[in-house]
Coordinates of C-alpha atoms and ligand atoms in Angstrom, one line a residue:
X275 CA -23.5 86.9 90.5
X276 CA -26.7 88.8 90.3
X277 CA -29.3 87.5 87.8
X278 CA -31.5 90.3 86.5
X279 CA -34.8 88.9 85.5
X280 CA -36.2 91.5 83.2
X281 CA -39.6 91.4 81.4
X282 CA -37.7 92.3 78.2
X283 CA -36.8 88.6 77.7
X284 CA -40.4 87.6 77.5
X285 CA -41.7 87.7 73.9
X286 CA -45.5 87.5 73.3
X287 CA -47.4 87.8 70.0
X288 CA -51.1 87.5 69.8
X289 CA -53.6 86.4 67.1
X290 CA -57.1 87.5 67.9
X291 CA -60.1 86.1 66.2
X292 CA -63.1 88.4 66.4
X293 CA -66.5 87.5 65.2
X294 CA -68.2 90.4 63.4
X295 CA -71.4 89.9 65.4
X296 CA -73.0 93.0 64.0
X297 CA -73.2 91.4 60.5
X298 CA -76.7 90.0 59.8
X299 CA -75.5 87.2 57.6
X300 CA -72.5 84.9 57.3
X301 CA -69.4 85.6 55.2
X302 CA -70.2 83.7 52.0
X303 CA -73.9 82.8 52.2
X304 CA -77.2 84.4 53.3
X305 CA -77.6 82.3 56.5
X306 CA -78.2 84.4 59.6
X307 CA -75.2 84.9 61.7
X308 CA -77.3 85.3 64.9
X309 CA -76.9 81.6 65.7
X310 CA -76.6 81.9 69.5
X311 CA -79.4 80.0 71.3
X312 CA -80.6 78.4 68.1
X313 CA -81.3 74.7 67.6
X314 CA -78.1 73.1 66.4
X315 CA -77.6 72.8 62.6
X316 CA -80.7 74.9 61.8
X317 CA -78.8 78.0 60.4
X318 CA -77.1 76.2 57.6
X319 CA -77.2 75.9 53.8
X320 CA -75.2 74.0 51.1
X321 CA -72.5 76.7 51.1
X322 CA -71.7 76.9 54.8
X323 CA -71.7 73.1 55.2
X324 CA -69.5 72.8 52.1
X325 CA -71.7 70.6 49.8
X326 CA -70.1 69.8 46.5
X327 CA -71.1 72.3 43.8
X328 CA -72.1 75.1 46.1
X329 CA -70.5 78.5 45.4
X330 CA -69.6 81.1 47.9
X331 CA -70.4 84.8 47.4
X332 CA -68.7 87.5 49.4
X333 CA -70.7 89.5 51.9
X334 CA -70.1 93.1 50.9
X335 CA -70.9 94.4 54.4
X336 CA -68.0 92.2 55.8
X337 CA -65.6 94.1 53.6
X338 CA -67.0 97.4 54.9
X339 CA -66.6 96.3 58.5
X340 CA -63.1 95.1 58.0
X341 CA -62.3 98.4 56.4
X342 CA -63.6 100.3 59.4
X343 CA -61.4 98.4 61.7
X344 CA -58.4 98.6 59.4
X345 CA -58.8 102.4 59.3
X346 CA -59.3 102.7 63.0
X347 CA -56.1 100.7 63.7
X348 CA -54.1 102.6 61.1
X349 CA -53.4 99.6 58.8
X350 CA -52.3 100.1 55.3
X351 CA -55.3 98.8 53.3
X352 CA -54.5 96.6 50.3
X353 CA -56.6 97.7 47.4
X354 CA -56.5 94.4 45.5
X355 CA -56.5 91.0 47.0
X356 CA -58.0 87.6 46.8
X357 CA -59.0 84.7 49.1
X358 CA -57.0 81.5 49.8
X359 CA -57.8 78.1 50.9
X360 CA -56.1 76.9 54.1
X361 CA -56.3 73.1 54.1
X362 CA -56.6 71.0 57.2
X363 CA -58.8 68.2 58.3
X364 CA -61.0 68.6 61.4
X365 CA -64.7 67.6 62.0
X366 CA -65.7 71.3 62.5
X367 CA -64.5 72.1 59.0
X368 CA -66.9 70.4 56.6
X369 CA -65.1 71.6 53.4
X370 CA -61.7 70.3 54.5
X371 CA -60.4 73.9 54.1
X372 CA -61.0 77.3 55.6
X373 CA -61.4 80.3 53.2
X374 CA -59.1 82.9 54.5
X375 CA -56.6 85.5 53.3
X376 CA -52.8 84.9 53.0
X377 CA -50.0 87.4 52.8
X378 CA -47.6 85.2 50.9
X379 CA -47.5 83.4 47.5
X380 CA -48.8 86.5 45.8
X381 CA -51.5 87.0 48.3
X382 CA -52.2 90.0 50.5
X383 CA -53.8 90.4 53.9
X384 CA -56.7 92.9 54.2
X385 CA -54.5 95.5 55.9
X386 CA -50.8 95.5 56.9
X387 CA -49.3 97.1 59.9
X388 CA -51.2 99.4 62.3
X389 CA -51.0 99.8 66.0
X390 CA -52.7 100.1 69.3
X391 CA -51.5 102.4 72.0
X392 CA -51.5 101.2 75.5
X393 CA -50.8 102.9 78.8
X394 CA -48.1 101.7 81.2
X395 CA -46.9 103.0 84.5
X396 CA -43.7 104.1 82.6
X397 CA -45.6 105.9 79.9
X398 CA -47.2 104.9 76.6
X399 CA -46.3 102.0 74.4
X400 CA -47.3 101.2 70.9
X401 CA -48.2 97.6 70.2
X402 CA -47.5 97.2 66.5
X403 CA -49.7 95.0 64.4
X404 CA -48.5 92.7 61.6
X405 CA -51.8 92.5 59.7
X406 CA -55.5 92.0 59.9
X407 CA -57.4 89.7 57.6
X408 CA -60.9 88.3 56.9
X409 CA -61.8 84.6 57.2
X410 CA -64.6 82.2 58.0
X411 CA -65.4 80.6 61.3
X412 CA -65.5 76.8 61.5
X413 CA -68.4 75.0 63.2
X414 CA -68.6 74.3 66.9
X415 CA -67.7 71.0 68.6
X416 CA -69.8 70.3 71.6
X417 CA -68.8 67.9 74.4
X418 CA -70.6 66.5 77.4
X419 CA -68.6 67.9 80.3
X420 CA -64.9 68.1 79.7
X421 CA -63.3 67.3 76.3
X422 CA -61.3 64.5 78.0
X423 CA -64.2 62.7 79.7
X424 CA -67.0 63.3 77.2
X425 CA -68.3 60.0 75.8
X426 CA -69.0 61.6 72.4
X427 CA -68.5 64.7 70.3
X428 CA -71.4 66.6 68.7
X429 CA -70.9 69.1 65.9
X430 CA -73.0 72.2 65.3
X431 CA -72.5 73.9 61.9
X432 CA -74.6 77.0 62.8
X433 CA -71.4 78.9 63.4
X434 CA -69.7 77.5 60.2
X435 CA -69.1 80.4 57.8
X436 CA -69.6 83.3 60.3
X437 CA -67.3 86.2 59.5
X438 CA -64.1 86.5 61.5
X439 CA -61.4 89.1 61.5
X440 CA -58.1 87.9 62.6
X441 CA -55.7 90.5 64.1
X442 CA -52.1 89.6 64.3
X443 CA -49.7 91.5 66.5
X444 CA -45.9 91.7 66.1
X445 CA -44.1 89.8 68.9
X446 CA -43.7 93.1 70.9
X447 CA -45.7 92.3 74.0
X448 CA -43.5 91.8 77.1
X449 CA -45.8 90.7 79.8
X450 CA -49.2 89.2 80.5
X451 CA -50.4 92.5 81.9
X452 CA -49.4 94.3 78.7
X453 CA -51.3 91.6 76.7
X454 CA -54.4 92.2 78.8
X455 CA -54.2 96.0 78.4
X456 CA -53.7 95.7 74.7
X457 CA -56.8 93.5 74.4
X458 CA -58.9 95.9 76.5
X459 CA -57.9 98.8 74.2
X460 CA -58.6 96.7 71.1
X461 CA -62.0 95.8 72.4
X462 CA -62.8 99.4 72.9
X463 CA -61.8 100.3 69.3
X464 CA -63.9 97.4 68.0
X465 CA -66.9 98.7 70.0
X466 CA -66.4 102.2 68.6
X467 CA -66.3 100.8 65.0
X468 CA -69.7 99.2 65.7
X469 CA -68.8 95.9 64.1
X470 CA -68.9 93.5 67.0
X471 CA -70.1 93.0 70.5
X472 CA -67.2 91.1 72.2
X473 CA -69.2 90.5 75.4
X474 CA -71.2 87.8 73.5
X475 CA -70.1 84.3 74.5
X476 CA -67.6 82.9 72.0
X477 CA -67.2 86.1 70.0
X478 CA -63.5 86.3 70.6
X479 CA -60.8 83.7 70.7
X480 CA -57.1 84.4 71.2
X481 CA -54.0 82.4 70.2
X482 CA -50.9 83.4 72.1
X483 CA -47.4 82.8 71.0
X484 CA -44.9 83.0 73.8
X485 CA -41.3 82.4 74.3
X486 CA -38.3 83.3 76.5
X487 CA -35.7 85.0 74.4
X488 CA -33.4 82.5 72.7
X489 CA -35.7 79.5 73.3
X490 CA -38.4 77.7 71.4
X491 CA -41.8 79.2 71.5
X492 CA -45.2 77.6 72.2
X493 CA -48.6 78.6 70.9
X494 CA -51.5 78.5 73.3
X495 CA -54.6 78.0 71.2
X496 CA -58.2 79.1 71.5
X497 CA -58.3 81.1 74.8
X498 CA -61.8 82.3 75.3
X499 CA -61.5 85.5 77.3
X500 CA -59.1 88.3 78.0
X501 CA -58.8 87.4 81.6
X502 CA -57.9 83.9 80.7
X503 CA -55.3 85.1 78.2
X504 CA -53.5 86.9 81.1
X505 CA -53.8 83.8 83.3
X506 CA -52.6 81.4 80.6
X507 CA -49.6 83.6 79.7
X508 CA -48.6 83.9 83.4
X509 CA -48.7 80.1 83.8
X510 CA -46.9 79.4 80.6
X511 CA -44.1 81.8 81.4
X512 CA -43.5 80.0 84.7
X513 CA -43.5 76.6 82.9
X514 CA -40.9 77.7 80.4
X515 CA -38.7 79.4 82.9
X516 CA -38.7 76.3 85.1
X517 CA -37.7 74.2 82.0
X518 CA -34.8 76.5 81.3
X519 CA -33.7 76.6 84.9
X520 CA -33.5 72.8 84.9
X521 CA -31.6 72.8 81.6
X522 CA -34.3 71.0 79.8
X523 CA -34.9 71.7 76.1
X524 CA -38.2 73.5 75.2
X525 CA -39.7 72.3 72.0
X526 CA -41.9 74.3 69.6
X527 CA -45.4 73.1 70.2
X528 CA -49.1 73.9 70.3
X529 CA -50.7 73.9 73.8
X530 CA -54.2 74.1 75.2
X531 CA -55.3 76.3 78.1
X532 CA -57.4 74.3 80.4
X533 CA -59.3 77.0 82.2
X534 CA -60.8 74.8 84.9
X535 CA -57.5 73.4 86.0
X536 CA -55.7 76.6 85.0
X537 CA -52.7 74.9 83.3
X538 CA -51.5 74.7 79.7
X539 CA -51.2 71.1 78.3
X540 CA -49.3 70.0 75.3
X541 CA -51.4 69.1 72.3
X542 CA -49.1 68.4 69.4
X543 CA -45.8 69.6 68.0
X544 CA -46.6 72.6 66.1
X545 CA -47.6 72.2 62.4
X546 CA -45.7 74.3 59.9
X547 CA -47.2 76.6 57.4
X548 CA -46.5 74.4 54.5
X549 CA -48.8 71.7 56.1
X550 CA -51.7 74.0 55.2
X551 CA -51.1 73.9 51.5
X552 CA -52.4 77.4 51.0
X553 CA -53.6 78.1 47.5
X554 CA -55.9 80.7 45.9
X555 CA -59.6 80.2 46.2
X556 CA -60.8 79.9 42.6
X557 CA -64.5 80.1 43.4
X558 CA -64.3 83.8 44.5
X559 CA -63.5 86.8 42.4
X560 CA -60.6 89.1 43.6
X561 CA -61.5 92.1 45.7
X562 CA -60.7 95.5 44.2
X563 CA -61.2 98.5 46.5
X564 CA -61.5 102.0 45.0
X565 CA -59.9 104.9 46.8
X566 CA -63.2 106.7 46.8
X567 CA -64.9 103.8 48.6
X568 CA -62.2 103.8 51.3
X569 CA -62.6 107.6 51.7
X570 CA -66.4 107.1 52.1
X571 CA -66.0 104.6 54.9
X572 CA -63.4 106.8 56.6
X573 CA -66.0 109.6 56.8
X574 CA -68.6 107.3 58.4
X575 CA -66.2 106.3 61.2
X576 CA -67.1 107.8 64.6
X577 CA -64.5 109.5 66.7
X578 CA -62.1 106.9 68.2
X579 CA -61.5 106.5 71.9
X580 CA -58.1 108.3 71.9
X581 CA -59.3 111.4 70.1
X582 CA -62.4 111.4 72.3
X583 CA -60.3 111.2 75.4
X584 CA -58.4 114.3 74.4
X585 CA -61.6 116.1 73.6
X586 CA -63.2 115.2 77.0
X587 CA -60.2 116.8 78.7
X588 CA -60.5 120.0 76.7
X589 CA -64.2 120.3 76.5
X590 CA -65.3 119.2 80.0
X591 CA -62.1 119.9 81.9
X592 CA -61.7 116.3 83.0
X593 CA -58.4 114.8 84.0
X594 CA -56.6 112.4 81.6
X595 CA -57.4 109.6 84.1
X596 CA -61.1 110.4 84.3
X597 CA -61.6 110.8 80.6
X598 CA -59.8 107.6 79.8
X599 CA -62.1 105.6 82.1
X600 CA -65.2 107.3 80.6
X601 CA -64.3 106.8 76.9
X602 CA -63.2 103.2 77.3
X603 CA -66.8 102.0 77.1
X604 CA -68.5 103.8 74.3
X605 CA -72.0 103.4 75.8
X606 CA -70.8 105.0 79.0
X607 CA -69.2 107.9 77.1
X608 CA -72.3 108.4 75.0
X609 CA -74.4 108.5 78.1
X610 CA -72.1 111.0 79.7
X611 CA -72.2 113.3 76.7
X612 CA -76.0 113.1 76.5
X613 CA -76.2 114.0 80.2
X614 CA -73.8 117.0 80.1
X615 CA -75.4 118.3 76.9
X616 CA -78.9 118.2 78.4
X617 CA -78.1 121.3 80.4
X618 CA -76.8 124.6 79.0
X619 CA -75.5 126.0 82.2
X620 CA -73.2 123.3 83.4
X621 CA -70.1 124.3 85.3
X622 CA -66.8 122.4 85.5
X623 CA -67.8 121.1 89.0
X624 CA -70.8 119.4 87.6
X625 CA -68.9 117.9 84.7
X626 CA -66.7 116.3 87.3
X627 CA -69.5 115.2 89.5
X628 CA -71.4 113.5 86.7
X629 CA -68.2 111.7 85.7
X630 CA -67.7 110.5 89.3
X631 CA -71.1 109.0 89.5
X632 CA -70.7 107.2 86.2
X633 CA -67.3 105.8 86.9
X634 CA -68.1 105.2 90.6
X635 CA -71.4 104.0 91.9
X636 CA -73.1 103.4 88.5
X637 CA -70.3 101.4 87.1
X638 CA -70.0 99.4 90.3
X639 CA -73.7 98.6 90.1
X640 CA -73.3 97.5 86.4
X641 CA -70.3 95.3 87.2
X642 CA -72.1 93.7 90.1
X643 CA -75.2 93.0 88.0
X644 CA -73.1 92.1 84.9
X645 CA -75.1 94.5 82.8
X646 CA -74.4 97.3 80.3
X647 CA -75.7 100.7 80.8
X648 CA -77.9 100.4 77.7
X649 CA -79.6 97.3 79.3
X650 CA -80.9 99.5 82.2
X651 CA -83.7 102.0 82.4
X652 CA -81.4 104.7 83.7
X653 CA -81.6 107.9 81.7
X654 CA -79.0 110.7 81.4
X655 CA -81.6 113.2 82.7
X656 CA -82.1 111.2 85.9
X657 CA -78.3 111.3 86.7
X658 CA -78.4 115.1 86.0
X659 CA -81.3 115.4 88.4
X660 CA -79.4 113.5 91.0
X661 CA -76.3 115.7 90.7
X662 CA -78.5 118.8 90.9
X663 CA -80.3 117.7 94.0
X664 CA -76.9 117.1 95.7
X665 CA -75.6 120.4 94.5
X666 CA -78.6 122.3 95.8
X667 CA -78.1 120.6 99.1
X668 CA -81.5 118.9 98.9
X669 CA -80.1 115.4 99.4
X670 CA -76.8 114.2 100.9
X671 CA -74.3 112.1 98.9
X672 CA -75.2 109.2 101.3
X673 CA -78.9 109.3 100.3
X674 CA -77.9 109.6 96.6
X675 CA -75.8 106.4 97.0
X676 CA -78.7 104.6 98.6
X677 CA -81.1 105.3 95.8
X678 CA -78.8 104.4 92.8
X679 CA -80.1 100.8 92.7
X680 CA -83.7 101.9 92.3
X681 CA -82.7 104.5 89.7
X682 CA -81.0 101.9 87.6
X683 CA -84.2 100.0 87.5
X684 CA -85.9 103.1 86.1
X685 CA -87.6 104.8 89.0
X686 CA -87.1 108.6 88.8
X687 CA -85.1 109.9 91.7
X688 CA -87.8 112.4 92.8
X689 CA -90.3 109.6 93.1
X690 CA -88.0 107.4 95.2
X691 CA -87.3 110.3 97.6
X692 CA -91.0 111.0 97.9
X693 CA -91.8 107.3 98.6
X694 CA -89.0 107.0 101.1
X695 CA -89.5 110.4 102.6
X696 CA -85.8 111.0 102.3
X697 CA -84.7 114.6 102.5
X698 CA -81.6 116.2 103.9
X699 CA -82.0 117.4 107.4
X700 CA -80.4 120.9 107.6
X701 CA -82.5 122.2 110.4
X702 CA -79.9 123.2 113.1
X703 CA -82.3 122.8 116.0
X704 CA -83.3 119.3 115.0
X705 CA -79.7 118.3 114.3
X706 CA -78.6 119.9 117.7
X707 CA -80.7 117.5 119.7
X708 CA -79.4 114.6 117.7
X709 CA -75.8 115.6 118.2
X710 CA -76.2 116.1 121.9
X711 CA -77.8 112.7 122.2
X712 CA -75.0 111.0 120.3
X713 CA -72.4 112.8 122.4
X714 CA -74.1 111.7 125.7
X715 CA -74.3 108.1 124.6
X716 CA -70.7 107.8 123.4
X717 CA -68.4 109.0 126.1
X718 CA -65.8 106.4 125.1
X719 CA -65.5 108.0 121.6
X720 CA -65.3 111.5 123.1
X721 CA -62.4 110.4 125.3
X722 CA -60.7 108.9 122.3
X723 CA -61.3 112.1 120.4
X724 CA -59.0 114.0 122.7
X725 CA -56.0 112.1 121.4
X726 CA -57.3 111.0 118.0
X727 CA -59.3 113.7 116.1
X728 CA -60.4 111.2 113.6
X729 CA -62.8 109.7 116.1
X730 CA -65.1 112.6 115.0
X731 CA -65.9 110.6 111.9
X732 CA -67.3 107.8 114.1
X733 CA -69.6 110.4 115.8
X734 CA -70.8 111.7 112.4
X735 CA -71.5 108.2 111.4
X736 CA -73.7 107.7 114.6
X737 CA -75.7 110.9 113.7
X738 CA -76.2 109.5 110.2
X739 CA -77.5 106.3 111.6
X740 CA -79.9 108.2 113.9
X741 CA -81.3 110.1 110.9
X742 CA -81.1 107.2 108.3
X743 CA -78.4 109.1 106.4
X744 CA -80.4 112.3 106.1
X745 CA -78.3 114.6 108.4
X746 CA -76.4 117.2 106.5
X747 CA -72.8 116.1 107.1
X748 CA -71.3 119.6 107.1
X749 CA -73.7 121.1 109.6
X750 CA -73.5 117.9 111.7
X751 CA -69.7 118.2 111.8
X752 CA -69.9 121.8 112.8
X753 CA -72.4 121.2 115.6
X754 CA -70.5 118.2 117.0
X755 CA -67.3 120.1 117.2
X756 CA -69.1 123.0 119.0
X757 CA -70.5 120.7 121.6
X758 CA -67.4 118.6 122.2
X759 CA -65.3 121.7 122.7
X760 CA -67.7 122.9 125.3
Ligands
ZN1441 ZN1 -75.2 79.1 54.9
MN1442 MN1 -57.2 82.2 61.7

């Protein structure tokens, strides 16, 4: 018998908690939400630490931000809704309940449905969403070292009451890779909405529900990064499959992803919804959204990555692949457009060249330094100048590569070249003598060349070394061939 293991029997649903880090204040009080790096328990007030008698007031901007995301994701926005209390006891939750939204018992989420399109090798796939809703963040528990070995637990309420949006997918994700791709796309959409910076530490937390078809599911709580989500899912799938193989019964439970040991561990058998005793929050008035208000927000929304990708293909003649990479990070895409729009007489070749530098050497440098393009002193004009110098044959690609680092730190390319005395050597006489020297000194490579024409590249490399990368590669190649054939 052949057992076909298909990805289709893996069922994953995600719940993503996103902090609206671009909000100045918390969800129900006027405390600052920029708590990162602050002294513990200094950004608090009676409302966000739940003192008796304090009354929450809804942050209007939070509604606007949620609306932006709901529109961008294509959710159906509910025009009238109210908040609920979700009751549970935990030290990070001083009120003993979390103010959230609920889509049962007469309640409505902020938006229902919606989708995110992801790309797969086999084509496109729509990841359907169940809903998105607004809720408050609990405080933060701080441990010394690991949670298991720490002699005590500290609590910091600076985070308590910060606005979260929870995005709940349908259980339609079939592999850890799909989950990762979905999260990347979602991150990009959130960046375009201008409501959160998900690169900030702790700004995103994911709960992953996962099961093998026909078996009990487990929920992995509080995974801190997209990379860890993929890892945790991979590990949990293996655990569940091993259980099934050994005919052991999986139970429905909540698990914790230990990212230092890279395993999931059982926490508790999963609580049921009724344990939360949801009921309407009486201290807040219902939200009523006018159609005109929704229309207004819609008009403010910038072009979303998918639409922008199509426009990049039409307007700049880029391939689908290239434009997709460019638009994924809004800052990079904005940079690109500023660069190409700074020159009136750009040709399609230059559109492509600029794209190549951004997605290639510049992105590589940013990744290596763990920086965003907006954190650097590189300007679009500088990259345009670089491309022009190459196009005009005044510097080689090799030289261009060698000066990128200095350019990222803000030094204009022309200044760098002047300092380093780097210019392309195109003078045939000068190159001739270098080529002859290299040929004389490398008889082994010449021998090799007779059976292996690719050995020529090694010779070009030697010429580059002689000239510190300044030899024009085309002329060098031509001259080398001339002399070898002789
Ligand atoms: Zn407060
Ligand atoms: Mn939640």
